[in-house]
Coordinates of C-alpha atoms and ligand atoms in Angstrom, one line a residue:
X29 CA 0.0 0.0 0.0
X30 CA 1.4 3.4 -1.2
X31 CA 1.1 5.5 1.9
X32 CA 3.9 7.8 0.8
X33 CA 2.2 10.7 -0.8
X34 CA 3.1 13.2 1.1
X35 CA 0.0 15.1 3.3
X36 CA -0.1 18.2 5.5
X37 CA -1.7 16.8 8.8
X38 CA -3.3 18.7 11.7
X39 CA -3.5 16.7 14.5
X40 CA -6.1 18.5 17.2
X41 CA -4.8 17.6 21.0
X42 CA -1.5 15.7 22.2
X43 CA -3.5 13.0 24.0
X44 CA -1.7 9.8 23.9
X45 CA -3.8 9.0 20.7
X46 CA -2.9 12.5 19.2
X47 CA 0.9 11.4 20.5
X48 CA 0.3 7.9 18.9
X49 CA -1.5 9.0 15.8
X50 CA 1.1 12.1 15.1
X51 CA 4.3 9.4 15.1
X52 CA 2.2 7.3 12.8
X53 CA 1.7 9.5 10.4
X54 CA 5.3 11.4 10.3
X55 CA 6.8 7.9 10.4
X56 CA 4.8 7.5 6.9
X57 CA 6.6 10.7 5.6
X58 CA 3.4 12.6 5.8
X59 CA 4.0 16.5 7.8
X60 CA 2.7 16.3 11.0
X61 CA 1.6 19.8 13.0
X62 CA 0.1 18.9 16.5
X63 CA -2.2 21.5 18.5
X64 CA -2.5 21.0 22.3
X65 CA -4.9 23.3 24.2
X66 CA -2.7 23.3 27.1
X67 CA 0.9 23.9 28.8
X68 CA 2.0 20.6 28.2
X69 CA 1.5 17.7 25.8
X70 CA -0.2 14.1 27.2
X71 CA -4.0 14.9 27.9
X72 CA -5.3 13.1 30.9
X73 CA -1.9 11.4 31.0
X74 CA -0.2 14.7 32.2
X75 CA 2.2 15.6 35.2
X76 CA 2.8 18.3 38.4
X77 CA 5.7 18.8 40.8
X78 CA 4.5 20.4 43.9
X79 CA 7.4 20.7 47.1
X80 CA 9.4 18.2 45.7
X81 CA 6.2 15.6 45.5
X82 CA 5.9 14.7 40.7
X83 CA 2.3 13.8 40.4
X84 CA 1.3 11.8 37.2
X85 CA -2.2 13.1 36.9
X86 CA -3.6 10.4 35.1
X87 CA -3.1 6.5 33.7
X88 CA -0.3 4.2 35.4
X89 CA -1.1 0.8 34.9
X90 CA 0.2 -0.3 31.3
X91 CA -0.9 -3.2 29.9
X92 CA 0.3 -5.0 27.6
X93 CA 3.2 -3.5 26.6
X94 CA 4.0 -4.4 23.5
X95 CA 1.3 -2.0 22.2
X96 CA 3.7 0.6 22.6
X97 CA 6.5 -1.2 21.0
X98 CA 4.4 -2.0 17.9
X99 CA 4.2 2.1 18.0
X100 CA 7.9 3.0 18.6
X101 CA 9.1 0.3 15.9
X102 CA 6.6 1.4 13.3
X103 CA 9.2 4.9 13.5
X104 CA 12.1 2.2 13.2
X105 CA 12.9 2.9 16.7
X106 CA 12.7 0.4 20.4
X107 CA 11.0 1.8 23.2
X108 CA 14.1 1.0 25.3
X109 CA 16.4 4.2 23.2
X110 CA 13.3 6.6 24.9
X111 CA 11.8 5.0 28.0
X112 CA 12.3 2.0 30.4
X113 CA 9.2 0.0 30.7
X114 CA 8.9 -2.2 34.4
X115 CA 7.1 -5.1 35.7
X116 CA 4.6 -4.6 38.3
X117 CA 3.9 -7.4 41.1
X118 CA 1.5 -7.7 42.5
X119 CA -0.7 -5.9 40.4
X120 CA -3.2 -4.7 42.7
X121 CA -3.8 -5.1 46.5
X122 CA -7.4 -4.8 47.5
X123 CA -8.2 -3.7 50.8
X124 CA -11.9 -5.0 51.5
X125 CA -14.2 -3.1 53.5
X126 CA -14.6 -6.1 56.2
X127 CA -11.3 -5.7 56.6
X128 CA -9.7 -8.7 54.5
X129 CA -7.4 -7.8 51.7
X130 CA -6.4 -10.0 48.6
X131 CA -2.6 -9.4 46.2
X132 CA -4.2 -9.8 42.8
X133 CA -1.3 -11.0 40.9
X134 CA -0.9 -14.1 38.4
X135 CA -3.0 -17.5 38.2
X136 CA -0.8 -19.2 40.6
X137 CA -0.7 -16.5 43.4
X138 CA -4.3 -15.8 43.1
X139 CA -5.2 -19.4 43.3
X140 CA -3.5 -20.0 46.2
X141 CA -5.2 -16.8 48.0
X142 CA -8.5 -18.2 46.6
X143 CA -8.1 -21.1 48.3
X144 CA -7.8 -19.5 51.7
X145 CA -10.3 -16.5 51.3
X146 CA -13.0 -19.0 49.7
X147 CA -11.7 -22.5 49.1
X148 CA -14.7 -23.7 46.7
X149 CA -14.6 -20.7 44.2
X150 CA -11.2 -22.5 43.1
X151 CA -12.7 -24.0 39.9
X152 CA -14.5 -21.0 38.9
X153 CA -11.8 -19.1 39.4
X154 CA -9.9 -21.5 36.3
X155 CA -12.6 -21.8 35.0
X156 CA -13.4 -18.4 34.0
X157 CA -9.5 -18.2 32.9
X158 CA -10.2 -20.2 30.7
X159 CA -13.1 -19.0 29.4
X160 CA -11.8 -15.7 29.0
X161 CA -9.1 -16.7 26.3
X162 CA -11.1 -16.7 23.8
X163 CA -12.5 -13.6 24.4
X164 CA -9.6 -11.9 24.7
X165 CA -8.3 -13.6 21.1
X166 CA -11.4 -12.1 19.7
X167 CA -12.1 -9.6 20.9
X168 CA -8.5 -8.0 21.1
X169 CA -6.3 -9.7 18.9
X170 CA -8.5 -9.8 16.3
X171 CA -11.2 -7.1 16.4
X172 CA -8.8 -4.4 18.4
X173 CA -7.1 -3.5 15.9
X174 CA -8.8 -3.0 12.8
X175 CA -11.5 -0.4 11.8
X176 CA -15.3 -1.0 12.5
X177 CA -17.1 1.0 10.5
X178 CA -20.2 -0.9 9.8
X179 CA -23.1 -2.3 11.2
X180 CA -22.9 -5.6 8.9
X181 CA -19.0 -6.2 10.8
X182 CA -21.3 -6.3 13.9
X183 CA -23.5 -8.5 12.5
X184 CA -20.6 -11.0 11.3
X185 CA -19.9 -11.1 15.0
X186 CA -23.1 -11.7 16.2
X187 CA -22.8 -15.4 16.7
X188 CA -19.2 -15.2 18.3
X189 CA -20.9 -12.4 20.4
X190 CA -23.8 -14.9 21.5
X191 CA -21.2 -17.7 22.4
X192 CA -19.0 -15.5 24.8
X193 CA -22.5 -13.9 26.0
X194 CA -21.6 -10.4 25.1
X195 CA -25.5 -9.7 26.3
X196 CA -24.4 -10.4 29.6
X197 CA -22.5 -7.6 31.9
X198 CA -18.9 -8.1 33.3
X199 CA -20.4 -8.4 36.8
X200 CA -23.1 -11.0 35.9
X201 CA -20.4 -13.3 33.7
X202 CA -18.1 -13.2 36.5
X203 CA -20.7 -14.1 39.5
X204 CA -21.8 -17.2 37.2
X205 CA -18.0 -18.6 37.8
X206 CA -17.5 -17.7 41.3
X207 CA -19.4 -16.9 44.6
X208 CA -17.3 -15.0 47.2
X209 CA -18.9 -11.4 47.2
X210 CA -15.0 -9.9 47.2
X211 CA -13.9 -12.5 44.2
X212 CA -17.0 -11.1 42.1
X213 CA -16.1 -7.5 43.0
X214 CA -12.1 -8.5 42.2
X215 CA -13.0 -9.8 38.8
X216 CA -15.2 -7.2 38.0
X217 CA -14.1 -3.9 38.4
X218 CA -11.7 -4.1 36.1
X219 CA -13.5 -2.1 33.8
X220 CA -14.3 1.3 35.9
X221 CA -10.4 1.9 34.8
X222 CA -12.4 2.8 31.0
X223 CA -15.0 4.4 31.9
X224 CA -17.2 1.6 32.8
X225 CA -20.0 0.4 34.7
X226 CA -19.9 -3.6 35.6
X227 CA -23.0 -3.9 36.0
X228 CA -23.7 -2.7 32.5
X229 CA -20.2 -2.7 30.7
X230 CA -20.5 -6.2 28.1
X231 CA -19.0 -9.3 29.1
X232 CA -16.6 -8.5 26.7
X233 CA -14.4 -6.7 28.8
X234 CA -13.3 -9.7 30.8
X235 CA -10.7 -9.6 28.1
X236 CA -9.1 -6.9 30.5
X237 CA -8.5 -9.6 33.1
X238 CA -7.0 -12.1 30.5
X239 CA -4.7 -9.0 29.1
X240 CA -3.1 -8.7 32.3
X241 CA -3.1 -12.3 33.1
X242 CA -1.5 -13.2 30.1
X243 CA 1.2 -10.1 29.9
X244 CA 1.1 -8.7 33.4
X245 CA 0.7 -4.9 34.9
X246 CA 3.3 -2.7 33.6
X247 CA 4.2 0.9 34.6
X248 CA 6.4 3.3 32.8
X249 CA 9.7 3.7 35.2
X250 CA 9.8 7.5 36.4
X251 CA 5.7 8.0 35.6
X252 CA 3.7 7.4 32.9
X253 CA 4.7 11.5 31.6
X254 CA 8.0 9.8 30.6
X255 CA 6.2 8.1 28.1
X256 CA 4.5 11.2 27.0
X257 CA 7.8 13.0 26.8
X258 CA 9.6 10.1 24.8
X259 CA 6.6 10.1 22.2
X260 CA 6.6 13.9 21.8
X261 CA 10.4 13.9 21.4
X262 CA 9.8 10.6 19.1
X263 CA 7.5 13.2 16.6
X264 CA 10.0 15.8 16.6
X265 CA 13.1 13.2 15.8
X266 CA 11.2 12.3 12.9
X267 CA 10.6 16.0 11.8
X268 CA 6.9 16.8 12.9
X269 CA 6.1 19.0 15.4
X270 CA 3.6 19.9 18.1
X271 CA 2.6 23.3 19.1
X272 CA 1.2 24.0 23.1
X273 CA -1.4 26.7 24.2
X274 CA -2.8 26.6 20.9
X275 CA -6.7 25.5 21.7
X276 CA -8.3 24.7 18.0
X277 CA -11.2 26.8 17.6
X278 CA -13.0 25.4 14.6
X279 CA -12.3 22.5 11.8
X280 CA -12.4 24.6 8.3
X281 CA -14.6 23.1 5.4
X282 CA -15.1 23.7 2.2
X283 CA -18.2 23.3 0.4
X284 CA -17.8 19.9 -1.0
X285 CA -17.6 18.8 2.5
X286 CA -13.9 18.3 2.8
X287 CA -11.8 19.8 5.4
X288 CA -9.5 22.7 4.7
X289 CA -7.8 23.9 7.2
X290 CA -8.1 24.0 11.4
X291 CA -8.1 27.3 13.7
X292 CA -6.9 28.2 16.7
X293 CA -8.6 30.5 19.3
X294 CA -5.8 33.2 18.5
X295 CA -6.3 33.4 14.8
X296 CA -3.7 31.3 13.2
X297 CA -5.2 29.3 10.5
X298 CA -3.2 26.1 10.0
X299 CA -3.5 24.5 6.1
X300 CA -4.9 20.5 6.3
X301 CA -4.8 17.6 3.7
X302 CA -6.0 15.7 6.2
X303 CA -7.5 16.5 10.5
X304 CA -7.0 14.3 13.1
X305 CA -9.1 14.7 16.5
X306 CA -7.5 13.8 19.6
X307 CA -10.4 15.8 21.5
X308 CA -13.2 14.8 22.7
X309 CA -15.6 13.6 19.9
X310 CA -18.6 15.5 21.0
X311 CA -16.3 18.5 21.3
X312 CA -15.3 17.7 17.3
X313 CA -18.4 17.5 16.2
X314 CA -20.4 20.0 18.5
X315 CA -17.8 22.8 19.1
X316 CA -15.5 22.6 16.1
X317 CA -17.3 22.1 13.2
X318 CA -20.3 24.2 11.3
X319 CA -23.5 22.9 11.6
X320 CA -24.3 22.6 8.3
X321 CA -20.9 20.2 7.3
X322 CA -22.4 17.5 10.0
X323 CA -25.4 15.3 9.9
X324 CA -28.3 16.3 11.5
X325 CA -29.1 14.2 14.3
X326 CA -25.4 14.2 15.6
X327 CA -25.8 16.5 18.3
X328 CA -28.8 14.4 19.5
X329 CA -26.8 11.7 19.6
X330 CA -24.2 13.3 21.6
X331 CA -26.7 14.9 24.2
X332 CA -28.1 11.3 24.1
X333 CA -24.9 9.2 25.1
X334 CA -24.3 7.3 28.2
X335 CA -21.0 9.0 29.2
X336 CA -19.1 7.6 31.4
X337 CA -18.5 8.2 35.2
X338 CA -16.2 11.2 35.8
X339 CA -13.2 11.1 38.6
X340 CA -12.3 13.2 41.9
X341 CA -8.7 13.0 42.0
X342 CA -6.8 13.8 44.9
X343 CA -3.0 13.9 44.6
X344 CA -0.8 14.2 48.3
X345 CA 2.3 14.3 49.5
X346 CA 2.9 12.9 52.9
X347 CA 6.5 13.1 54.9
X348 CA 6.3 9.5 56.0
X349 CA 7.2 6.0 54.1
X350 CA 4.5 3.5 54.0
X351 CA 6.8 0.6 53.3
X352 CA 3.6 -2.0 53.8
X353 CA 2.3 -0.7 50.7
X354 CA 2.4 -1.6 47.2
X355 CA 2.2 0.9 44.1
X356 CA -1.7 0.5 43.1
X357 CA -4.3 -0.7 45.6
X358 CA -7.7 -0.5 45.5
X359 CA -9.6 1.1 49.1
X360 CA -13.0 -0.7 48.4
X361 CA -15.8 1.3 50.5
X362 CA -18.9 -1.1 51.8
X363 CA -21.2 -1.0 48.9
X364 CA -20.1 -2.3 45.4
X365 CA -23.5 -2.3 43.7
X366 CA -25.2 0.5 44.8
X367 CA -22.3 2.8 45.1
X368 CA -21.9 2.1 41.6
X369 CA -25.7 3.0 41.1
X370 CA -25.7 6.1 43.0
X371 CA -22.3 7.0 40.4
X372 CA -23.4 6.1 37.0
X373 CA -27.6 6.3 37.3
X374 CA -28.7 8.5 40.2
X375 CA -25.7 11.1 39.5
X376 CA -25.1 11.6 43.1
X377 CA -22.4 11.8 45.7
X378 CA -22.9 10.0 48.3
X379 CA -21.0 9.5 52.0
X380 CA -18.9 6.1 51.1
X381 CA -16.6 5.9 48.0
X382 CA -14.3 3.4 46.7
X383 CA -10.8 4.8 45.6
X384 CA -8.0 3.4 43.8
X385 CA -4.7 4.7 45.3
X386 CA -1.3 4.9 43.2
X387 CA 2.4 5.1 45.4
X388 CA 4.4 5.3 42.3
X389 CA 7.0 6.3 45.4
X390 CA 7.0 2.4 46.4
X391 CA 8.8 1.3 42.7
X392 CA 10.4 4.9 42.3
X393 CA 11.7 6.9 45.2
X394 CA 13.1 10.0 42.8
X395 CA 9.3 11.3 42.7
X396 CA 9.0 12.5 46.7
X397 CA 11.8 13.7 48.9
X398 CA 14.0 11.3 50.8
X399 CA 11.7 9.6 53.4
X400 CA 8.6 11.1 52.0
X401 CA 5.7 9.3 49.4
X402 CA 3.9 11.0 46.6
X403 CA 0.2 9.5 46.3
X404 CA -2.7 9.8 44.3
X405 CA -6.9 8.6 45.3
X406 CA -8.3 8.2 42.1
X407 CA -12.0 8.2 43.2
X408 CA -15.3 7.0 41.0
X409 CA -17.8 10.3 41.0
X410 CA -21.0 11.1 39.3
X411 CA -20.1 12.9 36.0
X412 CA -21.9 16.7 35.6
X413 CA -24.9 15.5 35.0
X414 CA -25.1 15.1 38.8
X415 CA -25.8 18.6 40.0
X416 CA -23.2 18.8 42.0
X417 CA -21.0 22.2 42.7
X418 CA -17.6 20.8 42.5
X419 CA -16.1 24.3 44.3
X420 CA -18.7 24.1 47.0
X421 CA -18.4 20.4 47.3
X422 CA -14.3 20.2 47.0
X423 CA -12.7 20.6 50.3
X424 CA -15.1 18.9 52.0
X425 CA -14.3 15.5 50.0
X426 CA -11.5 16.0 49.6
X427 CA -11.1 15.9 53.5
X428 CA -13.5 13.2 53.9
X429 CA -11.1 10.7 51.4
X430 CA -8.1 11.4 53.5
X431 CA -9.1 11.5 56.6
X432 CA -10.9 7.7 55.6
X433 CA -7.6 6.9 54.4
X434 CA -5.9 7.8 57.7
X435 CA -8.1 6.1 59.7
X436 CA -7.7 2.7 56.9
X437 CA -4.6 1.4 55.2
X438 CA -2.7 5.3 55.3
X439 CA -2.4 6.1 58.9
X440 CA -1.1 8.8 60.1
X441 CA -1.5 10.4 56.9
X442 CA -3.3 14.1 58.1
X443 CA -0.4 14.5 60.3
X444 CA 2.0 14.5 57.8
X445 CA 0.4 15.6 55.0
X446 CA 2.7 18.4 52.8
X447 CA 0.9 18.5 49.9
X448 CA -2.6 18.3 48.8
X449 CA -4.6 19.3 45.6
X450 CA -7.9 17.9 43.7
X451 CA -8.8 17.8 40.1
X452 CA -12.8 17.7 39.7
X453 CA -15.0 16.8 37.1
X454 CA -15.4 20.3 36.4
X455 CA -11.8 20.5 36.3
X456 CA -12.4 17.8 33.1
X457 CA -15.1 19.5 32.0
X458 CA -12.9 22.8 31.4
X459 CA -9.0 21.6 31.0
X460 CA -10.1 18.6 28.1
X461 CA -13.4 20.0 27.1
X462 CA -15.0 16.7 27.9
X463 CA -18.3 16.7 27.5
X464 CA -20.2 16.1 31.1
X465 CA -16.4 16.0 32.7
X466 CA -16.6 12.6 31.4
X467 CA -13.6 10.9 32.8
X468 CA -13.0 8.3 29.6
X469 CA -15.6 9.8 27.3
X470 CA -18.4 7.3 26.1
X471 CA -19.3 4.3 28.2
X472 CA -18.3 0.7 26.8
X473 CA -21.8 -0.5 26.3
X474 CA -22.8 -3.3 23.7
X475 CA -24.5 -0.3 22.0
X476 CA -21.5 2.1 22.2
X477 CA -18.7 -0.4 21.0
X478 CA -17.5 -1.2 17.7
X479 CA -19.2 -0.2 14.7
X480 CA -21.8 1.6 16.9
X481 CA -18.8 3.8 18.7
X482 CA -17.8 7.1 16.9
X483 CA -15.8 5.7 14.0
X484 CA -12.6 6.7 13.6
X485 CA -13.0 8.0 10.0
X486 CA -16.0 11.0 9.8
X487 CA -18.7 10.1 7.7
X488 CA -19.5 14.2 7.7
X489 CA -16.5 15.2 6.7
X490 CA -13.9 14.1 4.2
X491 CA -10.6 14.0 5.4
X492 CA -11.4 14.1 9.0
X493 CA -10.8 11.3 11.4
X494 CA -10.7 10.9 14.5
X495 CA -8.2 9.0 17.6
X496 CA -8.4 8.2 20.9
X497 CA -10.9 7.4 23.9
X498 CA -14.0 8.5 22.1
X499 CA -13.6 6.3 19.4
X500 CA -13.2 2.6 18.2
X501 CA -11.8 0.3 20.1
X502 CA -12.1 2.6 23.6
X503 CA -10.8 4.5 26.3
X504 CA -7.4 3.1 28.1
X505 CA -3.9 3.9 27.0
X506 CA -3.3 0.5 24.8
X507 CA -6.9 1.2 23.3
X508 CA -6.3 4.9 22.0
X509 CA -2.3 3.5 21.2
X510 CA -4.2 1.1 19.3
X511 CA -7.2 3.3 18.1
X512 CA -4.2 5.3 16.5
X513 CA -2.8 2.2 14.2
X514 CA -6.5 1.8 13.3
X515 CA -7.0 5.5 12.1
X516 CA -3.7 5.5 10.4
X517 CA -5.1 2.2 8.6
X518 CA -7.5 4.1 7.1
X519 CA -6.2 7.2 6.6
X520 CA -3.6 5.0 4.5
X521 CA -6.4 3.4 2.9
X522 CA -8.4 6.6 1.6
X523 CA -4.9 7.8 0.3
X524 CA -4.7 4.8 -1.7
X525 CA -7.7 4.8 -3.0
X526 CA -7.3 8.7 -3.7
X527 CA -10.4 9.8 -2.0
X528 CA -8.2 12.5 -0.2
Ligands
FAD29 C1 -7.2 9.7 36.4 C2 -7.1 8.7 35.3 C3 -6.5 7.5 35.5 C4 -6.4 6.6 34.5 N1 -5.7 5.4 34.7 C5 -5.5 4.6 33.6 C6 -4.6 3.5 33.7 O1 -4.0 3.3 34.8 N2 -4.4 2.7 32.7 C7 -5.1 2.9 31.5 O2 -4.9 2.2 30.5 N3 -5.9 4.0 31.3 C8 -6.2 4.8 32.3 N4 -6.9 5.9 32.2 C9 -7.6 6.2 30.9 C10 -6.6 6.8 29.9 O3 -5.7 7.7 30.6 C11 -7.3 7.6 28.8 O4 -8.3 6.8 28.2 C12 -6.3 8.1 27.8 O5 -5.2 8.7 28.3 C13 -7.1 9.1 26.9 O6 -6.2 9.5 25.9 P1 -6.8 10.3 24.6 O7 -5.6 10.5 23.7 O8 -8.0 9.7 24.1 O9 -7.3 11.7 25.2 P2 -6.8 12.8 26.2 O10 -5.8 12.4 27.1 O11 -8.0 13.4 26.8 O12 -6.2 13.9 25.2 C14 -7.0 14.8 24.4 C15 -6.2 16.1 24.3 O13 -6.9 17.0 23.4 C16 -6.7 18.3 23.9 N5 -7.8 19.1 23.4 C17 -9.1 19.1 23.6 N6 -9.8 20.0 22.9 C18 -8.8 20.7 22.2 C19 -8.9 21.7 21.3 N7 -10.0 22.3 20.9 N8 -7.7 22.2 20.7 C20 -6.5 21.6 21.0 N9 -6.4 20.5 21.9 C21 -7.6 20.1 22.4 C22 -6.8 18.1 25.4 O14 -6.2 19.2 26.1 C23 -6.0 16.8 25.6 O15 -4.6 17.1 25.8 C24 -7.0 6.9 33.2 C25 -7.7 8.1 33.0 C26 -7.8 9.0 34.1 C27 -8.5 10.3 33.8

């Protein structure tokens, strides 16, 4: 496939899939210009150094790996000359509200924990390993990676759907292998780290739990921005380049429905072959693009989304080592189900929470000074449409998570505390123009997945795709890594065929 002609492309946001898409493209001798709307490049995946205390502010589990050497190798390079990837173990602890805790690591491990904590859920336990690896050949190997643009692709996998019960949620597939009410809740909320809900997220998504079975939890060494920085110095080694503080203020196009050229809030008018969105789709579509160059019942569909939950994130410094701890654990608060119900369908905020907290401190000790740990509590909220004022409301939680946290698995945290700050979901709302303060953009529903997702090339407008969390195959940084190879794919494929 010629993929050689050479194409002037605006990429709009330096996400991880603008990142990704960018190194794609200027690794196919196409000129790359980024646009990020803010100070510094990576999206939700971005970084602060407060007193000493580096705070990755978003993803730090990585898995699988090799979804970012794919990337780095397509530019002829190894991720090893720009970033040192590490094995986590164990993956996650789990602290239990009743008090018990569980090491989620490998088969082995968590077999032998099973058989202590609930000694006839063993078999399940295999059982629903083994069940899983199919669904994760499917589902990822197969399906992740290439466009779904149609609704007849959906129908082709209507009879593998029906065989790995697809109609069923991640929570109900799990419960049929295995009883213990803290097994069900450690097999199943895996997907609340994409934006979903287990109760309604499709049994799909047990792929998750296979992906990390099968190549383990990874985190990049230093903080996940050192991933971001390697991929931004990546597009510039290969001669594109990205430009910050430059917000995109509309998507130029011409008549024949093709795009022209993109727009940034202060005036500059950048000339485009070809526009990739990084940003938030409904943002694309609703905010950057006339009306009358997008099809009519778009913004309905927007407005009419399920979006997914949005986060409160609380990052802290504290000037005491917690050498009992591992890097991510999960602080599970007493209610699974309905806490989850009062987040995603009654859209408020109640007294209990579940957070998941990240010590990147415990693998990497140049983050904090000497003796001291930088933390994050990454906690589940309503999105906006709970009416919730997030500057009223702020303090107050913020407060209540740390002070649970003292009294828990951090204690003696509010006496040494040094450093504390929150990111809302207004916060997302105004720094990523996410629509609701979504925290991972639409929810991975059955009807919000594959060919029924935003596809990654714009039916509206020619020329136009679109990469990351809001599109095919999902939120998570291997999906929009992925969702990147995918776009390029067709990008490559429209070039070919000379439709662009
Ligand atoms: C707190 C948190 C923790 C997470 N943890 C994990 C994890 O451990 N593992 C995992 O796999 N996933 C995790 N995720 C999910 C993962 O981080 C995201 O799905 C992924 O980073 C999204 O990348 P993206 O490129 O789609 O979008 P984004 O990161 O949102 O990037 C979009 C970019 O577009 C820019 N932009 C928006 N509008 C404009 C405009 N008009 N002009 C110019 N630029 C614009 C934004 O500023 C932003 O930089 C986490 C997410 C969060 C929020």
């Amino acid at each position: 496939m010629n993929t050689k002609k050479n194409k002037e492309i605006v990429v709009i946001g330096g996400g991880l899939g603008g990142l990704a898409a960018s190194i794609r493209m200027q690794a196919a001798g196409h000129s790359v210009t980024l646009l990020e709307k803010r100070h510094q490049l990576g999206g939700r995946a971005g970084v602060f150094e407060r007193k000493g205390y580096v705070f990755d502010t978003g993803p730090t589990i990585l898995t699988p790996p090799m979804v970012v050497d794919d990337l780095f190798q397509t530019a002829g390079k190894e991720t090893s000359e720009y970033v040192q990837l590490e094995k986590v173990s164990p993956k996650y602890r789990l602290y239990f509200s009743d008090g018990s805790k569980m090491d989620y690591s490998g088969e082995e491990e968590n077999i032998s924990q099973i058989e202590k904590m609930s000694p006839k859920d063993v078999e399940g336990y295999k059982k629903f390993l083994k069940r899983v690896k199919p669904i994760y050949e499917l589902g990822f190997e197969k399906f992740g990676s290439m466009p779904f643009e149609s609704i007849f692709q959906m129908a082709k996998m209507g009879p593998a759907g029906l065989k790995h019960k697809a109609y069923r949620s991640v929570y109900g597939f799990v419960s049929s292998y295995v009883k213990d009410p803290r097994l069900r809740i450690a097999m199943s909320f895996n997907p609340l780290f994409i934006g979903g809900n287990p109760f309604t997220t499709t049994a799909i998504y047990t792929l998750i739990t296979y992906i990390e079975e099968k190549h383990g939890v990874w985190w990049v060494k230093g903080g996940t921005h050192k991933l971001v920085e390697a991929m931004g110095q990546l597009i510039n080694d290969l001669g594109g380049q990205y430009h910050l503080n430059s917000e995109v203020s509309q998507i130029h196009v011409t008549d024949k429905k093709r795009v022209k050229s993109v727009e940034t809030i202060d005036g500059s008018v950048y000339d485009a072959d070809i526009v990739i969105s990084n940003a938030d789709t409904a943002h694309t579509y609703m905010s950057l693009i006339d009306s009358k160059y997008r099809k009519k019942n778009k913004d309905k569909r927007y407005r009419k989304a399920k979006y997914s939950m949005s986060l409160f994130m609380t990052y802290f410094g504290v000037k005491k080592k917690y050498e009992d701890m591992v890097q991510h654990s999960i602080v599970f608060g007493p209610r699974y189900k309905d806490l989850i119900e009062d987040i995603f369908k009654k859209h408020i905020v109640p007294d209990d929470f579940s957070t998941y907290l990240h010590i990147p401190t415990r693998n990497d000790q140049s983050l904090a000074p000497p003796g001291c740990e930088a933390m994050y509590a990454c906690t589940p909220v309503t999105n906006l449409e709970g009416e919730v004022n997030w500057e009223e409301k702020k303090d107050e939680f913020r407060d209540h998570i740390l002070g649970t946290l003292d009294k828990s698995v951090l204690p003696g945290l509010l006496d040494n505390l040094e450093v504390a700050e929150v990111f809302t979901p207004a916060d997302y709302e105004r720094e990523f123009h996410s629509f609701r303060g979504s925290g991972f953009q639409l929810q991975p529903i059955l009807l919000q997945s594959g060919s029924f997702r935003p596809h990654n090339r714009s039916k509206d407008v020619k020329g136009l795709y679109l990469v990351g969390a809001g599109t095919h195959p999902g939120a998570g940084v291997p999906s929009v890594i992925m969702s990147a190879d995918i776009t390029s794919q067709c990008i490559f494929e429209d070039i070919e065929k000379e439709k662009i």
